[in-house]
mmCIF file of C-alpha atoms in Angstrom:
data_model
loop_
_atom_site.group_PDB
_atom_site.id
_atom_site.type_symbol
_atom_site.label_atom_id
_atom_site.label_comp_id
_atom_site.label_asym_id
_atom_site.label_seq_id
_atom_site.Cartn_x
_atom_site.Cartn_y
_atom_site.Cartn_z
ATOM 1 C CA MET A 1 0.000 0.000 0.000
ATOM 2 C CA ALA A 2 1.228 3.478 -0.824
ATOM 3 C CA GLY A 3 0.586 6.608 1.167
ATOM 4 C CA GLU A 4 1.023 7.744 4.718
ATOM 5 C CA ILE A 5 -1.098 6.369 7.554
ATOM 6 C CA LEU A 6 -3.230 9.031 9.229
ATOM 7 C CA VAL A 7 -4.722 8.051 12.594
ATOM 8 C CA ARG A 8 -7.582 10.261 13.687
ATOM 9 C CA ALA A 9 -10.727 10.310 15.773
ATOM 10 C CA LEU A 10 -13.744 8.623 14.263
ATOM 11 C CA ALA A 11 -16.234 11.132 12.817
ATOM 12 C CA ARG A 12 -20.003 10.791 12.418
ATOM 13 C CA GLY A 13 -19.543 10.913 8.642
ATOM 14 C CA ASP A 14 -17.347 7.788 8.761
ATOM 15 C CA HIS A 15 -20.180 5.329 9.369
ATOM 16 C CA GLU A 16 -20.301 3.976 5.820
ATOM 17 C CA ALA A 17 -16.538 3.305 5.817
ATOM 18 C CA TRP A 18 -16.358 2.216 9.485
ATOM 19 C CA ARG A 19 -19.109 -0.403 9.201
ATOM 20 C CA PRO A 20 -17.244 -2.808 6.854
ATOM 21 C CA LEU A 21 -14.240 -2.701 9.202
ATOM 22 C CA TRP A 22 -16.484 -3.397 12.208
ATOM 23 C CA ASP A 23 -18.197 -6.214 10.299
ATOM 24 C CA GLY A 24 -14.793 -7.607 9.295
ATOM 25 C CA TYR A 25 -13.645 -7.564 12.921
ATOM 26 C CA ASN A 26 -16.736 -9.477 13.989
ATOM 27 C CA ALA A 27 -16.428 -11.950 11.112
ATOM 28 C CA PHE A 28 -12.793 -12.591 12.097
ATOM 29 C CA TYR A 29 -14.024 -13.689 15.528
ATOM 30 C CA GLY A 30 -16.781 -15.864 14.066
ATOM 31 C CA ARG A 31 -19.681 -13.537 14.744
ATOM 32 C CA ILE A 32 -21.395 -14.176 11.413
ATOM 33 C CA GLY A 33 -24.610 -15.792 10.248
ATOM 34 C CA GLU A 34 -26.635 -17.070 13.194
ATOM 35 C CA THR A 35 -23.994 -15.854 15.657
ATOM 36 C CA ALA A 36 -23.744 -12.339 14.156
ATOM 37 C CA LEU A 37 -24.182 -9.385 16.464
ATOM 38 C CA PRO A 38 -27.689 -7.965 16.345
ATOM 39 C CA ASP A 39 -27.861 -4.645 14.480
ATOM 40 C CA GLY A 40 -29.037 -3.041 17.730
ATOM 41 C CA ILE A 41 -25.675 -3.723 19.379
ATOM 42 C CA THR A 42 -23.820 -2.114 16.493
ATOM 43 C CA ALA A 43 -26.178 0.869 16.594
ATOM 44 C CA THR A 44 -25.660 1.205 20.353
ATOM 45 C CA LEU A 45 -21.877 1.075 19.932
ATOM 46 C CA TRP A 46 -22.017 3.714 17.197
ATOM 47 C CA ASP A 47 -24.036 6.044 19.453
ATOM 48 C CA ARG A 48 -21.727 5.436 22.429
ATOM 49 C CA LEU A 49 -18.682 6.365 20.368
ATOM 50 C CA PHE A 50 -20.036 9.925 20.115
ATOM 51 C CA ASP A 51 -21.561 10.291 23.582
ATOM 52 C CA PRO A 52 -19.250 12.385 25.802
ATOM 53 C CA ALA A 53 -20.705 10.654 28.891
ATOM 54 C CA GLU A 54 -19.468 7.263 27.662
ATOM 55 C CA PRO A 55 -15.916 6.017 28.409
ATOM 56 C CA VAL A 56 -15.561 4.309 25.008
ATOM 57 C CA HIS A 57 -13.672 6.001 22.171
ATOM 58 C CA ALA A 58 -12.687 5.228 18.584
ATOM 59 C CA LEU A 59 -9.836 6.016 16.254
ATOM 60 C CA VAL A 60 -9.510 5.099 12.613
ATOM 61 C CA ALA A 61 -6.532 4.726 10.317
ATOM 62 C CA GLU A 62 -6.829 6.349 6.943
ATOM 63 C CA ARG A 63 -4.587 5.848 3.948
ATOM 64 C CA ASP A 64 -5.067 7.534 0.583
ATOM 65 C CA GLY A 65 -8.508 8.770 1.673
ATOM 66 C CA ARG A 66 -9.770 5.297 2.684
ATOM 67 C CA LEU A 67 -10.356 3.909 6.153
ATOM 68 C CA VAL A 68 -8.116 0.863 6.560
ATOM 69 C CA GLY A 69 -8.277 0.234 10.303
ATOM 70 C CA LEU A 70 -10.167 0.886 13.498
ATOM 71 C CA VAL A 71 -9.555 0.727 17.207
ATOM 72 C CA HIS A 72 -12.061 1.067 20.044
ATOM 73 C CA TYR A 73 -10.799 1.692 23.559
ATOM 74 C CA LEU A 74 -12.163 2.690 26.915
ATOM 75 C CA PHE A 75 -10.971 4.048 30.216
ATOM 76 C CA HIS A 76 -11.885 2.563 33.575
ATOM 77 C CA ARG A 77 -10.720 2.531 37.174
ATOM 78 C CA ALA A 78 -8.533 -0.189 38.598
ATOM 79 C CA THR A 79 -8.028 -1.119 42.235
ATOM 80 C CA THR A 80 -4.237 -1.038 41.943
ATOM 81 C CA LEU A 81 -3.781 2.302 40.160
ATOM 82 C CA GLU A 82 -4.582 5.874 41.146
ATOM 83 C CA GLY A 83 -5.412 7.009 37.629
ATOM 84 C CA PRO A 84 -7.477 5.382 34.931
ATOM 85 C CA THR A 85 -6.377 2.382 32.937
ATOM 86 C CA CYS A 86 -7.082 1.926 29.242
ATOM 87 C CA TYR A 87 -8.573 -1.194 27.707
ATOM 88 C CA LEU A 88 -7.999 -1.559 23.981
ATOM 89 C CA ASN A 89 -11.237 -3.340 23.169
ATOM 90 C CA ASP A 90 -11.215 -3.851 19.386
ATOM 91 C CA LEU A 91 -8.443 -3.552 16.804
ATOM 92 C CA PHE A 92 -8.904 -4.397 13.141
ATOM 93 C CA THR A 93 -7.222 -3.609 9.839
ATOM 94 C CA SER A 94 -8.502 -4.338 6.364
ATOM 95 C CA ALA A 95 -6.911 -7.334 4.667
ATOM 96 C CA GLU A 96 -5.024 -5.199 2.160
ATOM 97 C CA ALA A 97 -3.558 -3.028 4.940
ATOM 98 C CA ARG A 98 -2.142 -5.857 7.061
ATOM 99 C CA GLY A 99 1.581 -5.866 7.565
ATOM 100 C CA ALA A 100 1.865 -2.204 6.542
ATOM 101 C CA GLY A 101 2.071 -0.631 10.010
ATOM 102 C CA VAL A 102 -1.609 0.212 10.463
ATOM 103 C CA GLY A 103 -2.121 -1.910 13.583
ATOM 104 C CA ARG A 104 1.046 -0.532 15.173
ATOM 105 C CA ALA A 105 -0.006 3.050 14.374
ATOM 106 C CA LEU A 106 -3.415 2.487 15.977
ATOM 107 C CA ILE A 107 -1.900 0.910 19.109
ATOM 108 C CA GLU A 108 0.598 3.766 19.430
ATOM 109 C CA ALA A 109 -2.202 6.333 19.041
ATOM 110 C CA VAL A 110 -4.192 4.677 21.830
ATOM 111 C CA GLY A 111 -1.062 4.721 23.966
ATOM 112 C CA GLU A 112 -0.676 8.455 23.391
ATOM 113 C CA ARG A 113 -4.311 9.121 24.300
ATOM 114 C CA ALA A 114 -3.929 6.975 27.407
ATOM 115 C CA ARG A 115 -0.860 8.987 28.500
ATOM 116 C CA THR A 116 -2.753 12.226 27.898
ATOM 117 C CA ALA A 117 -5.647 10.933 30.036
ATOM 118 C CA GLY A 118 -3.258 10.084 32.877
ATOM 119 C CA ALA A 119 -3.456 6.329 32.396
ATOM 120 C CA ALA A 120 -0.415 4.263 33.339
ATOM 121 C CA ARG A 121 -1.349 1.251 31.225
ATOM 122 C CA VAL A 122 -3.032 0.059 28.051
ATOM 123 C CA TYR A 123 -4.007 -3.597 27.922
ATOM 124 C CA TRP A 124 -5.894 -5.881 25.584
ATOM 125 C CA HIS A 125 -6.788 -9.489 24.863
ATOM 126 C CA THR A 126 -6.548 -11.540 21.720
ATOM 127 C CA HIS A 127 -7.530 -15.060 20.872
ATOM 128 C CA GLU A 128 -4.785 -17.657 21.294
ATOM 129 C CA THR A 129 -5.095 -18.560 17.599
ATOM 130 C CA ASN A 130 -4.465 -14.998 16.404
ATOM 131 C CA ARG A 131 -0.769 -15.643 15.729
ATOM 132 C CA THR A 132 -0.401 -12.876 13.135
ATOM 133 C CA ALA A 133 -1.550 -10.190 15.555
ATOM 134 C CA MET A 134 0.519 -11.670 18.374
ATOM 135 C CA ARG A 135 3.696 -11.145 16.340
ATOM 136 C CA LEU A 136 2.954 -7.412 16.444
ATOM 137 C CA TYR A 137 1.770 -7.449 20.060
ATOM 138 C CA ASP A 138 4.983 -9.169 21.164
ATOM 139 C CA GLN A 139 6.904 -6.234 19.660
ATOM 140 C CA VAL A 140 4.909 -3.415 21.270
ATOM 141 C CA ALA A 141 3.824 -4.851 24.639
ATOM 142 C CA GLU A 142 4.538 -7.598 27.134
ATOM 143 C CA LYS A 143 2.364 -10.538 28.066
ATOM 144 C CA SER A 144 0.950 -10.058 31.535
ATOM 145 C CA GLY A 145 0.861 -13.738 32.392
ATOM 146 C CA PHE A 146 -2.834 -13.591 33.232
ATOM 147 C CA ILE A 147 -5.370 -15.945 31.712
ATOM 148 C CA VAL A 148 -8.830 -14.560 31.081
ATOM 149 C CA TYR A 149 -11.903 -16.314 32.427
ATOM 150 C CA ARG A 150 -15.428 -15.201 31.764
ATOM 151 C CA MET A 151 -18.831 -16.194 32.975
ATOM 152 C CA ASP A 152 -22.008 -15.297 31.143
ATOM 153 C CA VAL A 153 -24.742 -14.172 33.519
#
């Protein structure tokens, strides 16, 4: 891919270009067909991304006038830190943009926003089979050693 990567805040006018990236992220994690997210969840996320009362934020990567990546992140309190901590919730790049520095640029941009917000840490999860992404993650962060458990309620 040619052209410089521009990372910027998501804008309301980006919906048409953001949606295929969001759908691609969900498809990557198997949320398609009968297991696809209901449209209401996507609509709620979209609204939250522009609600100043919500802790969730979004950045997009643009190259040559096209959106080629997205990242959603949120700030929350932690019991072991005085300031907020930042959870990088979703990270996705279009297939043609992979390996071109888009994911790294998005992670670095979240890191900068976390520093500005007074956060001491950015953390995220990935699936154990996501080896391609883990090659990047191993370069920009360290594994915490924690295993994630979850319980649906």
